[in-house]
Coordinates of C-alpha atoms and ligand atoms in Angstrom, one line a residue:
X1 CA 24.4 -29.4 -89.3
X2 CA 21.0 -28.5 -88.1
X3 CA 21.0 -26.4 -84.9
X4 CA 18.2 -28.4 -83.4
X5 CA 20.3 -31.6 -83.6
X6 CA 23.4 -29.8 -82.2
X7 CA 21.4 -28.4 -79.3
X8 CA 19.7 -31.7 -78.5
X9 CA 23.1 -33.4 -78.3
X10 CA 24.3 -30.8 -75.8
X11 CA 21.3 -31.5 -73.6
X12 CA 20.9 -35.2 -73.9
X13 CA 24.5 -36.2 -73.7
X14 CA 26.3 -33.1 -72.2
X15 CA 29.4 -35.0 -71.2
X16 CA 30.1 -36.3 -74.7
X17 CA 29.2 -32.9 -76.2
X18 CA 31.6 -30.9 -73.9
X19 CA 34.3 -33.6 -74.1
X20 CA 34.4 -32.8 -77.9
X21 CA 34.4 -29.1 -77.4
X22 CA 37.2 -29.3 -74.8
X23 CA 39.5 -30.2 -77.7
X24 CA 39.2 -26.5 -78.8
X25 CA 41.8 -25.5 -76.2
X26 CA 45.2 -26.8 -75.0
X27 CA 45.4 -28.9 -71.9
X28 CA 48.7 -29.6 -70.1
X29 CA 47.1 -32.6 -68.3
X30 CA 44.0 -34.2 -69.7
X31 CA 40.9 -34.2 -67.5
X32 CA 39.7 -37.5 -66.0
X33 CA 36.0 -36.6 -65.7
X34 CA 34.0 -34.3 -67.9
X35 CA 31.4 -33.3 -65.3
X36 CA 31.1 -33.8 -61.5
X37 CA 27.6 -32.9 -60.4
X38 CA 27.6 -34.8 -57.2
X39 CA 26.8 -31.7 -55.2
X40 CA 24.1 -29.8 -57.0
X41 CA 23.9 -27.0 -57.9
X42 CA 27.7 -26.9 -57.9
X43 CA 29.0 -28.1 -61.2
X44 CA 32.7 -29.0 -61.7
X45 CA 33.8 -29.2 -65.3
X46 CA 36.8 -31.1 -66.7
X47 CA 37.9 -32.4 -63.4
X48 CA 41.6 -33.2 -63.0
X49 CA 42.5 -31.4 -66.3
X50 CA 45.2 -28.7 -66.1
X51 CA 45.2 -25.7 -68.3
X52 CA 45.7 -22.0 -68.3
X53 CA 43.7 -19.1 -69.8
X54 CA 46.8 -17.0 -70.6
X55 CA 48.5 -19.9 -72.3
X56 CA 45.4 -20.4 -74.5
X57 CA 45.0 -16.7 -75.2
X58 CA 48.6 -15.8 -75.8
X59 CA 51.4 -18.4 -75.7
X60 CA 49.5 -20.9 -77.8
X61 CA 49.4 -18.5 -80.7
X62 CA 53.0 -17.3 -80.5
X63 CA 54.1 -20.6 -82.1
X64 CA 52.0 -20.2 -85.2
X65 CA 51.3 -16.4 -85.6
X66 CA 53.6 -14.7 -83.1
X67 CA 54.1 -11.7 -85.3
X68 CA 50.5 -11.1 -86.1
X69 CA 48.4 -8.5 -84.1
X70 CA 46.9 -9.6 -80.9
X71 CA 46.0 -6.5 -78.9
X72 CA 45.2 -3.2 -80.5
X73 CA 44.6 -0.4 -78.0
X74 CA 43.1 2.7 -79.4
X75 CA 42.4 5.8 -77.4
X76 CA 40.7 8.8 -79.0
X77 CA 41.0 10.4 -75.6
X78 CA 44.8 10.6 -75.7
X79 CA 45.1 10.1 -79.4
X80 CA 47.2 7.0 -79.1
X81 CA 47.2 3.7 -81.0
X82 CA 49.3 0.8 -79.8
X83 CA 49.4 -2.5 -81.5
X84 CA 51.0 -5.6 -79.9
X85 CA 51.7 -8.8 -81.7
X86 CA 51.2 -12.1 -79.9
X87 CA 54.9 -12.2 -79.2
X88 CA 54.9 -8.6 -77.8
X89 CA 51.8 -9.3 -75.8
X90 CA 53.5 -12.3 -74.2
X91 CA 56.6 -10.3 -73.4
X92 CA 54.4 -7.6 -71.7
X93 CA 52.4 -10.2 -69.8
X94 CA 55.5 -11.9 -68.6
X95 CA 56.9 -8.6 -67.3
X96 CA 53.6 -8.0 -65.5
X97 CA 53.6 -11.5 -64.1
X98 CA 57.2 -10.9 -62.8
X99 CA 56.2 -7.4 -61.3
X100 CA 53.2 -9.0 -59.5
X101 CA 55.4 -11.7 -58.1
X102 CA 57.9 -9.2 -57.0
X103 CA 55.1 -7.4 -55.1
X104 CA 54.2 -10.7 -53.3
X105 CA 51.4 -12.0 -55.4
X106 CA 51.1 -15.8 -55.4
X107 CA 48.7 -18.3 -56.9
X108 CA 45.2 -17.9 -55.4
X109 CA 45.8 -14.3 -54.3
X110 CA 43.4 -11.7 -55.4
X111 CA 44.5 -8.7 -57.5
X112 CA 42.0 -5.9 -57.9
X113 CA 42.3 -4.0 -61.2
X114 CA 40.8 -0.5 -61.2
X115 CA 41.8 0.7 -64.6
X116 CA 40.8 2.7 -67.6
X117 CA 40.6 1.1 -71.1
X118 CA 44.3 0.9 -71.7
X119 CA 46.5 -2.0 -72.8
X120 CA 48.0 -2.3 -69.3
X121 CA 44.6 -3.4 -67.9
X122 CA 44.6 -6.4 -70.3
X123 CA 48.3 -7.1 -69.5
X124 CA 47.4 -7.2 -65.8
X125 CA 44.4 -9.5 -66.3
X126 CA 46.4 -11.9 -68.4
X127 CA 49.4 -11.8 -66.0
X128 CA 47.0 -12.8 -63.2
X129 CA 45.7 -15.7 -65.3
X130 CA 49.3 -16.7 -66.1
X131 CA 50.4 -17.1 -62.5
X132 CA 47.1 -18.3 -61.1
X133 CA 46.2 -15.1 -59.2
X134 CA 42.5 -14.3 -59.2
X135 CA 41.7 -10.9 -60.8
X136 CA 38.8 -8.7 -59.8
X137 CA 38.3 -5.9 -62.3
X138 CA 36.2 -3.0 -61.0
X139 CA 34.7 -0.7 -63.6
X140 CA 36.5 2.6 -63.7
X141 CA 33.2 4.5 -63.5
X142 CA 32.6 3.3 -60.0
X143 CA 33.5 5.6 -57.1
X144 CA 34.9 5.2 -53.6
X145 CA 32.1 3.4 -51.8
X146 CA 31.5 0.9 -54.6
X147 CA 35.2 0.2 -54.8
X148 CA 35.6 -0.1 -51.0
X149 CA 32.8 -2.7 -50.8
X150 CA 34.6 -4.8 -53.5
X151 CA 38.0 -4.4 -51.8
X152 CA 36.5 -5.6 -48.5
X153 CA 35.0 -8.6 -50.1
X154 CA 37.9 -9.7 -52.4
X155 CA 40.7 -8.8 -49.9
X156 CA 43.2 -8.2 -52.7
X157 CA 46.9 -8.4 -51.9
X158 CA 47.6 -5.9 -54.7
X159 CA 45.6 -3.2 -56.5
X160 CA 46.5 -2.2 -60.0
X161 CA 45.4 1.3 -61.0
X162 CA 46.3 4.4 -63.0
X163 CA 46.4 8.1 -62.5
X164 CA 43.3 8.8 -64.5
X165 CA 40.7 7.8 -67.0
X166 CA 39.5 10.2 -69.6
X167 CA 36.1 11.1 -71.0
X168 CA 35.4 13.5 -73.8
X169 CA 39.0 14.9 -73.4
X170 CA 38.6 15.5 -69.7
X171 CA 40.8 13.6 -67.3
X172 CA 39.0 11.7 -64.6
X173 CA 41.4 11.2 -61.7
X174 CA 41.3 7.7 -60.3
X175 CA 43.9 7.9 -57.6
X176 CA 42.0 10.2 -55.1
X177 CA 39.0 7.8 -55.4
X178 CA 41.2 4.8 -54.9
X179 CA 42.9 6.4 -51.8
X180 CA 39.5 7.2 -50.4
X181 CA 38.2 3.6 -51.1
X182 CA 41.3 2.1 -49.4
X183 CA 40.7 4.4 -46.4
X184 CA 37.1 3.3 -46.2
X185 CA 37.9 -0.4 -46.5
X186 CA 38.9 -2.8 -43.8
X187 CA 41.0 -5.1 -46.0
X188 CA 43.7 -2.8 -47.0
X189 CA 46.1 -4.1 -49.7
X190 CA 49.8 -4.0 -48.9
X191 CA 50.7 -2.8 -52.4
X192 CA 49.2 -0.5 -55.1
X193 CA 50.8 -0.6 -58.6
X194 CA 50.1 2.7 -60.5
X195 CA 50.4 3.4 -64.2
X196 CA 51.1 7.1 -64.7
X197 CA 49.6 8.2 -68.0
X198 CA 50.5 11.8 -67.3
X199 CA 46.9 12.8 -67.1
X200 CA 46.6 13.8 -63.4
X201 CA 49.0 14.3 -60.5
X202 CA 49.3 11.4 -58.1
X203 CA 50.2 11.6 -54.5
X204 CA 52.2 8.4 -53.8
X205 CA 51.8 6.7 -50.5
X206 CA 55.3 5.8 -49.2
X207 CA 55.8 2.0 -48.7
X208 CA 52.5 1.1 -50.4
X209 CA 52.4 2.7 -53.8
X210 CA 54.7 1.5 -56.6
X211 CA 55.4 3.3 -59.9
X212 CA 54.7 1.0 -62.8
X213 CA 57.3 2.4 -65.2
X214 CA 60.1 2.0 -62.8
X215 CA 59.2 -1.5 -61.8
X216 CA 58.7 -2.5 -65.4
X217 CA 62.2 -1.3 -66.3
X218 CA 63.5 -3.7 -63.7
X219 CA 61.7 -6.7 -65.3
X220 CA 62.2 -6.1 -69.0
X221 CA 63.8 -9.5 -69.7
X222 CA 61.5 -11.4 -67.4
X223 CA 60.4 -14.9 -68.2
X224 CA 57.6 -16.3 -66.1
X225 CA 56.3 -19.7 -67.1
X226 CA 52.6 -20.4 -67.1
X227 CA 51.2 -21.9 -63.9
X228 CA 49.1 -24.9 -64.9
X229 CA 45.8 -24.8 -63.0
X230 CA 43.3 -27.5 -62.2
X231 CA 40.2 -26.7 -64.4
X232 CA 38.1 -25.8 -61.3
X233 CA 40.5 -23.4 -59.7
X234 CA 39.2 -19.8 -59.7
X235 CA 40.2 -17.5 -62.5
X236 CA 38.4 -14.3 -61.6
X237 CA 35.8 -12.5 -59.6
X238 CA 33.5 -10.0 -61.1
X239 CA 31.1 -8.1 -58.9
X240 CA 27.5 -7.5 -60.1
X241 CA 24.5 -5.9 -58.6
X242 CA 21.6 -7.8 -57.2
X243 CA 18.6 -7.2 -55.0
X244 CA 20.6 -6.4 -51.9
X245 CA 22.9 -3.4 -51.5
X246 CA 25.9 -5.7 -51.3
X247 CA 27.3 -6.7 -54.7
X248 CA 27.8 -10.4 -55.5
X249 CA 31.2 -11.6 -56.5
X250 CA 30.6 -13.9 -59.5
X251 CA 33.4 -16.4 -59.4
X252 CA 34.5 -18.3 -62.5
X253 CA 36.7 -21.3 -63.1
X254 CA 39.6 -21.8 -65.6
X255 CA 38.9 -24.8 -67.8
X256 CA 35.2 -24.5 -68.2
X257 CA 35.5 -20.8 -69.0
X258 CA 38.2 -21.4 -71.6
X259 CA 36.2 -24.2 -73.3
X260 CA 32.9 -22.2 -73.3
X261 CA 34.6 -19.1 -74.8
X262 CA 36.4 -21.2 -77.4
X263 CA 33.1 -22.8 -78.3
X264 CA 31.2 -19.5 -78.4
X265 CA 33.9 -17.9 -80.6
X266 CA 33.4 -20.8 -83.0
X267 CA 29.7 -21.3 -83.1
X268 CA 28.3 -17.8 -82.1
X269 CA 30.9 -15.3 -83.2
X270 CA 32.4 -17.3 -86.0
X271 CA 35.8 -15.9 -85.3
X272 CA 38.8 -17.1 -87.3
X273 CA 42.4 -16.9 -86.2
X274 CA 44.1 -13.9 -87.8
X275 CA 40.9 -11.9 -88.1
X276 CA 40.0 -8.9 -85.9
X277 CA 37.3 -8.7 -83.3
X278 CA 36.0 -5.4 -81.9
X279 CA 33.9 -5.3 -78.8
X280 CA 33.0 -1.8 -77.7
X281 CA 32.4 -2.6 -74.1
X282 CA 34.6 -1.9 -71.1
X283 CA 36.9 -4.4 -69.3
X284 CA 34.9 -3.6 -66.1
X285 CA 31.9 -5.5 -67.4
X286 CA 31.5 -9.2 -68.3
X287 CA 31.5 -8.5 -72.1
X288 CA 34.9 -7.0 -71.6
X289 CA 36.2 -10.1 -69.9
X290 CA 34.7 -12.6 -72.3
X291 CA 34.8 -10.7 -75.6
X292 CA 37.5 -8.0 -75.4
X293 CA 40.2 -10.0 -73.6
X294 CA 39.8 -13.7 -73.4
X295 CA 37.4 -14.9 -76.1
X296 CA 38.9 -13.3 -79.2
X297 CA 42.5 -14.1 -78.1
X298 CA 41.6 -17.7 -77.3
X299 CA 40.4 -17.9 -80.9
X300 CA 43.7 -16.4 -82.2
X301 CA 42.0 -13.2 -83.2
X302 CA 43.3 -9.7 -82.8
X303 CA 41.2 -7.8 -80.3
X304 CA 40.5 -4.1 -80.2
X305 CA 40.4 -2.2 -76.9
X306 CA 38.8 1.2 -77.4
X307 CA 39.0 4.1 -75.0
X308 CA 36.7 7.0 -76.0
X309 CA 33.2 7.9 -77.0
X310 CA 31.5 6.5 -80.1
X311 CA 30.9 10.0 -81.4
X312 CA 34.4 11.6 -80.8
X313 CA 36.2 13.0 -82.7
X314 CA 33.1 12.3 -84.9
X315 CA 30.5 9.6 -85.2
X316 CA 32.5 7.8 -87.8
X317 CA 35.2 6.7 -85.4
X318 CA 34.1 3.1 -84.9
X319 CA 33.7 2.6 -88.6
X320 CA 37.1 4.1 -89.3
X321 CA 38.5 1.4 -87.0
X322 CA 36.5 -1.3 -88.8
X323 CA 38.1 -0.1 -92.1
X324 CA 41.6 0.3 -90.8
X325 CA 41.8 -3.0 -89.0
X326 CA 39.5 -5.0 -91.3
X327 CA 37.3 -5.9 -88.3
X328 CA 35.2 -9.0 -89.2
X329 CA 33.1 -9.3 -86.1
X330 CA 31.8 -6.4 -83.9
X331 CA 30.1 -6.5 -80.6
X332 CA 28.2 -3.6 -79.0
X333 CA 25.1 -2.6 -77.1
X334 CA 21.8 -1.3 -78.3
X335 CA 22.3 2.0 -76.5
X336 CA 25.4 2.8 -78.4
X337 CA 23.6 2.1 -81.7
X338 CA 20.7 4.4 -80.6
X339 CA 23.3 7.1 -80.0
X340 CA 24.7 6.6 -83.5
X341 CA 21.3 6.6 -85.1
X342 CA 20.9 10.2 -83.9
X343 CA 24.0 11.3 -85.9
X344 CA 24.2 12.3 -89.5
X345 CA 24.5 9.1 -91.6
X346 CA 27.4 10.4 -93.7
X347 CA 29.9 9.7 -90.9
X348 CA 29.1 6.1 -91.0
X349 CA 28.8 5.8 -94.7
X350 CA 32.2 7.3 -95.5
X351 CA 34.2 4.2 -94.5
X352 CA 34.7 0.9 -96.1
X353 CA 33.0 -1.6 -93.9
X354 CA 33.1 -4.5 -96.3
X355 CA 35.3 -6.6 -93.9
X356 CA 32.5 -6.7 -91.4
X357 CA 30.5 -10.0 -91.4
X358 CA 28.1 -9.5 -88.4
X359 CA 27.3 -7.2 -85.6
X360 CA 26.4 -8.7 -82.2
X361 CA 24.4 -6.7 -79.7
X362 CA 23.8 -7.6 -76.0
X363 CA 23.3 -6.2 -72.5
X364 CA 19.7 -4.9 -72.8
X365 CA 16.7 -5.5 -75.0
X366 CA 17.2 -4.7 -78.7
X367 CA 14.3 -2.8 -80.0
X368 CA 13.1 -3.3 -83.6
X369 CA 13.8 0.2 -84.8
X370 CA 17.4 0.1 -83.7
X371 CA 17.9 -3.3 -85.1
X372 CA 16.4 -2.6 -88.5
X373 CA 18.2 0.7 -88.8
X374 CA 21.6 -0.7 -88.2
X375 CA 20.9 -3.8 -90.3
X376 CA 20.1 -1.4 -93.3
X377 CA 23.2 0.7 -92.7
X378 CA 25.6 -2.1 -92.4
X379 CA 24.0 -4.7 -94.5
X380 CA 25.2 -7.5 -92.3
X381 CA 23.3 -9.8 -89.9
X382 CA 22.5 -8.2 -86.6
X383 CA 22.7 -10.8 -83.9
X384 CA 21.0 -10.2 -80.6
X385 CA 22.4 -12.3 -77.7
X386 CA 21.0 -12.5 -74.2
X387 CA 23.2 -13.4 -71.2
X388 CA 24.4 -12.2 -67.9
X389 CA 27.5 -11.6 -65.8
X390 CA 26.7 -14.9 -64.1
X391 CA 26.8 -17.0 -67.3
X392 CA 29.8 -15.4 -69.0
X393 CA 28.5 -16.3 -72.5
X394 CA 25.2 -16.3 -74.4
X395 CA 22.1 -18.2 -73.1
X396 CA 19.9 -17.2 -76.0
X397 CA 21.0 -16.2 -79.5
X398 CA 21.3 -17.5 -83.0
X399 CA 24.4 -19.7 -83.6
X400 CA 25.2 -18.9 -87.2
X401 CA 28.4 -21.0 -86.9
X402 CA 26.2 -24.1 -86.8
X403 CA 23.2 -23.2 -89.0
X404 CA 22.0 -20.1 -90.7
X405 CA 18.8 -20.0 -88.7
X406 CA 16.8 -16.9 -89.3
X407 CA 16.7 -14.2 -86.6
X408 CA 13.4 -12.8 -85.5
X409 CA 12.9 -9.1 -84.7
X410 CA 12.5 -8.5 -81.0
X411 CA 13.8 -11.9 -80.0
X412 CA 17.4 -12.7 -78.9
X413 CA 16.8 -16.1 -80.4
X414 CA 16.9 -19.8 -79.3
X415 CA 18.3 -21.5 -76.3
X416 CA 22.0 -21.9 -76.8
X417 CA 23.8 -25.3 -76.6
X418 CA 24.4 -26.4 -73.0
X419 CA 21.6 -24.4 -71.6
X420 CA 18.4 -26.3 -70.6
X421 CA 16.3 -23.2 -70.6
X422 CA 12.9 -23.5 -68.8
X423 CA 10.1 -21.0 -68.4
X424 CA 8.4 -21.3 -65.1
X425 CA 5.1 -19.8 -64.1
X426 CA 5.8 -17.7 -61.0
X427 CA 2.6 -18.5 -59.3
X428 CA 2.1 -22.2 -59.8
X429 CA 5.6 -23.3 -60.6
X430 CA 4.5 -25.0 -63.7
X431 CA 6.3 -25.0 -67.1
X432 CA 4.8 -22.3 -69.3
X433 CA 3.2 -23.1 -72.7
X434 CA 3.9 -21.3 -75.9
X435 CA 3.6 -17.5 -75.6
X436 CA 2.9 -17.7 -71.9
X437 CA 4.9 -15.3 -69.7
X438 CA 7.2 -16.9 -67.1
X439 CA 10.6 -16.6 -65.3
X440 CA 13.5 -17.6 -67.5
X441 CA 15.4 -20.4 -65.7
X442 CA 18.1 -22.8 -66.5
X443 CA 18.1 -26.4 -65.2
X444 CA 21.3 -27.4 -63.5
X445 CA 24.0 -28.2 -64.1
X446 CA 24.9 -24.9 -65.8
X447 CA 27.1 -25.4 -68.8
X448 CA 30.9 -24.7 -68.6
X449 CA 31.8 -21.1 -68.3
X450 CA 29.0 -20.1 -66.0
X451 CA 29.6 -18.9 -62.4
X452 CA 30.9 -21.5 -59.9
X453 CA 29.7 -19.7 -56.9
X454 CA 29.4 -16.3 -55.1
X455 CA 32.9 -15.6 -54.0
X456 CA 33.4 -16.7 -50.4
X457 CA 29.7 -17.5 -49.9
X458 CA 28.4 -20.8 -51.4
X459 CA 25.2 -20.5 -49.4
X460 CA 24.5 -17.1 -50.9
X461 CA 24.9 -18.7 -54.4
X462 CA 22.4 -21.4 -53.6
X463 CA 19.9 -19.1 -51.8
X464 CA 20.0 -16.4 -54.4
X465 CA 19.8 -18.2 -57.6
X466 CA 18.6 -21.8 -57.1
X467 CA 15.2 -23.4 -56.4
X468 CA 13.8 -26.8 -56.8
X469 CA 11.2 -27.7 -59.5
X470 CA 10.1 -31.2 -60.0
X471 CA 13.1 -32.6 -58.2
X472 CA 15.6 -30.6 -60.3
X473 CA 17.7 -27.7 -59.2
X474 CA 16.9 -24.7 -61.4
X475 CA 18.8 -21.4 -61.8
X476 CA 16.9 -18.2 -62.0
X477 CA 18.0 -15.4 -64.4
X478 CA 15.6 -13.0 -62.7
X479 CA 14.2 -12.1 -66.1
X480 CA 10.7 -12.5 -67.4
X481 CA 10.3 -14.1 -70.8
X482 CA 8.2 -16.0 -73.1
X483 CA 8.8 -18.5 -75.9
X484 CA 6.9 -18.7 -79.1
X485 CA 5.8 -21.9 -80.8
X486 CA 9.0 -22.1 -82.7
X487 CA 11.3 -21.9 -79.7
X488 CA 12.2 -18.2 -80.0
X489 CA 12.4 -16.4 -76.7
X490 CA 11.4 -12.8 -75.9
X491 CA 12.8 -11.1 -72.8
X492 CA 10.3 -9.0 -70.9
X493 CA 12.3 -7.3 -68.2
X494 CA 13.6 -8.1 -64.7
X495 CA 11.7 -9.8 -62.0
X496 CA 13.8 -8.1 -59.3
X497 CA 15.0 -4.7 -58.4
X498 CA 17.8 -4.6 -60.8
X499 CA 17.7 -2.0 -63.5
X500 CA 19.6 -1.7 -66.8
X501 CA 20.9 1.8 -67.7
X502 CA 22.6 1.9 -71.1
X503 CA 23.4 -1.8 -70.9
X504 CA 24.9 -1.3 -67.4
X505 CA 23.3 -3.3 -64.6
X506 CA 22.6 -1.4 -61.4
X507 CA 20.8 -2.4 -58.2
X508 CA 18.2 0.1 -57.1
X509 CA 18.9 -0.9 -53.5
X510 CA 22.5 0.2 -53.8
X511 CA 21.4 3.6 -55.1
X512 CA 18.8 3.9 -52.3
X513 CA 21.4 3.1 -49.7
X514 CA 23.7 5.7 -51.1
X515 CA 21.0 8.4 -51.2
X516 CA 19.8 7.7 -47.6
X517 CA 23.4 8.4 -46.4
X518 CA 22.6 12.1 -47.2
X519 CA 22.1 13.6 -43.8
X520 CA 18.7 15.1 -44.7
X521 CA 17.2 12.1 -46.5
X522 CA 15.1 9.8 -44.3
X523 CA 13.7 7.5 -47.0
X524 CA 13.9 6.9 -50.7
X525 CA 12.6 4.7 -53.5
X526 CA 14.6 4.3 -56.7
X527 CA 12.9 2.7 -59.7
X528 CA 14.0 2.1 -63.3
X529 CA 12.0 4.1 -65.8
X530 CA 11.8 3.5 -69.6
X531 CA 14.1 5.9 -71.6
X532 CA 14.3 6.1 -75.3
X533 CA 18.0 6.3 -75.5
X534 CA 19.4 4.4 -72.5
X535 CA 16.7 1.8 -72.3
X536 CA 16.1 2.7 -68.6
X537 CA 17.1 5.4 -66.2
X538 CA 17.0 5.5 -62.4
X539 CA 14.5 7.9 -60.9
X540 CA 14.4 8.6 -57.1
X541 CA 11.6 9.7 -54.8
X542 CA 13.1 10.9 -51.6
X543 CA 11.6 12.0 -48.2
X544 CA 13.5 14.7 -46.5
X545 CA 14.0 14.7 -42.7
X546 CA 13.7 18.5 -42.6
X547 CA 11.7 19.8 -45.5
X548 CA 12.7 23.4 -44.7
X549 CA 16.5 22.7 -44.9
X550 CA 17.9 23.5 -48.3
X551 CA 18.5 20.2 -50.0
X552 CA 18.4 20.2 -53.8
X553 CA 18.1 17.5 -56.4
X554 CA 21.7 18.2 -57.3
X555 CA 22.8 17.6 -53.6
X556 CA 21.3 14.2 -53.7
X557 CA 22.8 13.4 -57.1
X558 CA 26.3 14.5 -55.9
X559 CA 26.1 11.9 -53.1
X560 CA 25.6 9.1 -55.6
X561 CA 28.3 10.5 -57.9
X562 CA 30.8 10.6 -55.0
X563 CA 29.9 7.2 -53.5
X564 CA 28.9 5.0 -56.4
X565 CA 30.0 6.9 -59.5
X566 CA 28.1 9.0 -62.1
X567 CA 27.0 5.7 -63.8
X568 CA 24.5 5.2 -61.0
X569 CA 23.3 8.8 -60.7
X570 CA 19.5 9.1 -61.0
X571 CA 18.2 11.0 -63.9
X572 CA 15.8 12.8 -61.6
X573 CA 15.3 13.1 -57.8
X574 CA 11.8 14.1 -56.7
X575 CA 10.9 15.1 -53.1
X576 CA 7.8 13.7 -51.6
X577 CA 6.5 13.3 -48.0
X578 CA 5.2 9.7 -48.3
X579 CA 6.1 6.6 -50.3
X580 CA 3.6 4.0 -51.4
X581 CA 4.0 0.9 -49.2
X582 CA 2.0 -2.2 -48.4
X583 CA 0.5 -2.5 -44.9
X584 CA 3.4 -4.6 -44.0
X585 CA 5.8 -1.8 -44.9
X586 CA 7.1 -3.1 -48.2
X587 CA 7.9 -0.4 -50.8
X588 CA 5.7 -0.7 -53.8
X589 CA 8.4 0.0 -56.4
X590 CA 6.5 -1.6 -59.2
X591 CA 3.5 0.7 -58.7
X592 CA 5.8 3.7 -58.6
X593 CA 7.5 2.5 -61.8
X594 CA 4.2 2.0 -63.5
X595 CA 3.1 5.5 -62.7
X596 CA 6.4 6.9 -64.0
X597 CA 5.8 5.0 -67.2
X598 CA 2.2 6.1 -67.5
X599 CA 0.9 2.6 -66.9
X600 CA -1.7 1.4 -64.5
X601 CA -0.2 0.9 -61.0
X602 CA -1.8 -2.5 -60.6
X603 CA -3.7 -4.0 -57.7
X604 CA -3.7 -1.5 -54.9
X605 CA -5.7 -3.3 -52.3
X606 CA -2.6 -3.9 -50.2
X607 CA -1.5 -0.2 -50.2
X608 CA -1.3 1.5 -46.9
X609 CA -2.1 5.0 -48.0
X610 CA -3.4 5.7 -51.6
X611 CA -2.6 9.4 -51.2
X612 CA 1.1 8.5 -51.5
X613 CA 0.5 7.5 -55.2
X614 CA -1.0 10.9 -55.9
X615 CA 2.1 12.5 -54.5
X616 CA 4.2 10.5 -57.0
X617 CA 1.8 11.7 -59.8
X618 CA 2.0 15.3 -58.6
X619 CA 5.8 15.2 -58.3
X620 CA 5.9 14.0 -61.9
X621 CA 3.2 16.6 -62.8
X622 CA 1.1 14.0 -64.5
Ligands
AMP1 P1 24.7 -8.1 -67.0 O1 24.9 -9.1 -65.9 O2 25.2 -6.7 -66.6 O3 25.2 -8.5 -68.3 O4 23.1 -7.9 -67.2 C1 22.3 -9.0 -67.5 C2 20.9 -8.6 -67.7 O5 20.8 -7.7 -68.8 C3 20.0 -9.7 -68.0 O6 19.6 -10.4 -66.9 C4 18.9 -9.0 -68.8 O7 18.0 -8.4 -67.9 C5 19.6 -7.9 -69.5 N1 20.0 -8.4 -70.9 C6 21.2 -8.8 -71.3 N2 21.2 -9.1 -72.6 C7 20.0 -8.9 -73.0 C8 19.3 -9.0 -74.3 N3 20.0 -9.4 -75.4 N4 18.0 -8.8 -74.4 C9 17.3 -8.4 -73.3 N5 17.9 -8.2 -72.1 C10 19.2 -8.4 -71.9

């Protein structure tokens, strides 16, 4: 079929389109209405239908391929490799479900998962899905304050964690951070379930902390049936950064998400039951939710969970996994490929990668050099795909499962089925013409799988993302983009203060708030600056309260490390005595960013004191 036809059908008759796609998953009770959009922008998909993500990801496949691999957890940090068949995965998930129930978790309760990339993290997620608990996975690289703000918002009844993660052979203890986060938070969970990997000592809190191994031993024979959930009940919350310092809890449903993932596995990722999928992301990010845990399993594929660096023990590690497990589809981020490009090519060439049919890259702009290099090395299509935590699956890409449409260098591709993508001129609100820069927006209703709301704050969802254009509610991605005459889109960076470091989304405001908590910092501006390897890095310009007190760049970085995690640490901290602002006191972050990148700082008529810009230049020694 032609993609254009397929896409048109999804836009002109969305209800028929998604009704057909809904047949890709199992329903316990059929839905009575495909879409309820009576209260825009809130879309309710597959109303009245009952299903379950864990059933579709695990139990469903036990009947036909129970002995085949489902979850392959590989750690080059601890030198372990564990492979679970669908039957074994179900047994583990049932044990986890029983353990959670024994700790008081009921349908609708939140369970916060703060875990390294180990199989138990996936068991915990799937167990929540099985019993209708709402998981909230927090990236293991986040530190105490980031974690505490998420605990306060999600109010989990249970936290699942481990003694430590590991990076480059060095244990990174989680438990002290977790204890500090719980101490900081005002919504303390009654129970904490801890997996002891033997990597770091753990001080257990009497009456609160529970040892996983002991509890599991008591539930070895557990059978916990699936709880069937109405399609619009929440499945999970995943926090993401925005313009304010307070992260937003992206809330997703059950049925719409399952259908969207099943459709994307078929049309975008062309995954077949029995094959192996390898996404190199982390379960703390949206790619980990959609394409390490749920998507591949819903398609009946084995999925690989990898803990470790892409270059350890040597830069051939990923390709050795491709060879060993005959990976057919691989998903990674441009930053990782840029890291590999700097290594000697022999490592990559030494393995048989003939099973691989395509490499998908997302999370940040894919530059042409990286794309062409990896395409030559692998000799498979390289498929860029553009999306966000909020959407859960690609907005722009090339759906090779429908038509072998050519890719275009520098472009993530065409609008994906279900997304009525619009480009809107920021100034006059008009639709942009070909090759005209605008804000990438999506006309409501958003397709299945996208966020339902901001957890606990419908108004914030409406106020943050939605605006009205010619009588229609339109969702903003906060990305600039343009579309060429053939419908290919190009993404040109964020419109807000969100930056993208190595494919990780960070809010500059969060980093600023953390830095100003240093007792000797009075004010700070954080901007994202172009970086050859990571896409962008954070750079801070701070004003000290007492310039004579000994405050170093390292002191400021340590505050960020301790509060938010090393992932948010600025690459440089410069000290200045003034920051460029408008006369009304608004920080001119874009001008600072332009100077850092050697560009023209733009229209400076509104600036309060032009000397502040010279200070930035001097700090950078330009
Ligand atoms: P996240 O919510 O962490 O997945 O980050 C989403 C943001 O990452 C988007 O709004 C874009 O700014 C950026 N992004 C994701 N994928 C791509 C891509 N393929 N090309 C360009 N930018 C991307």
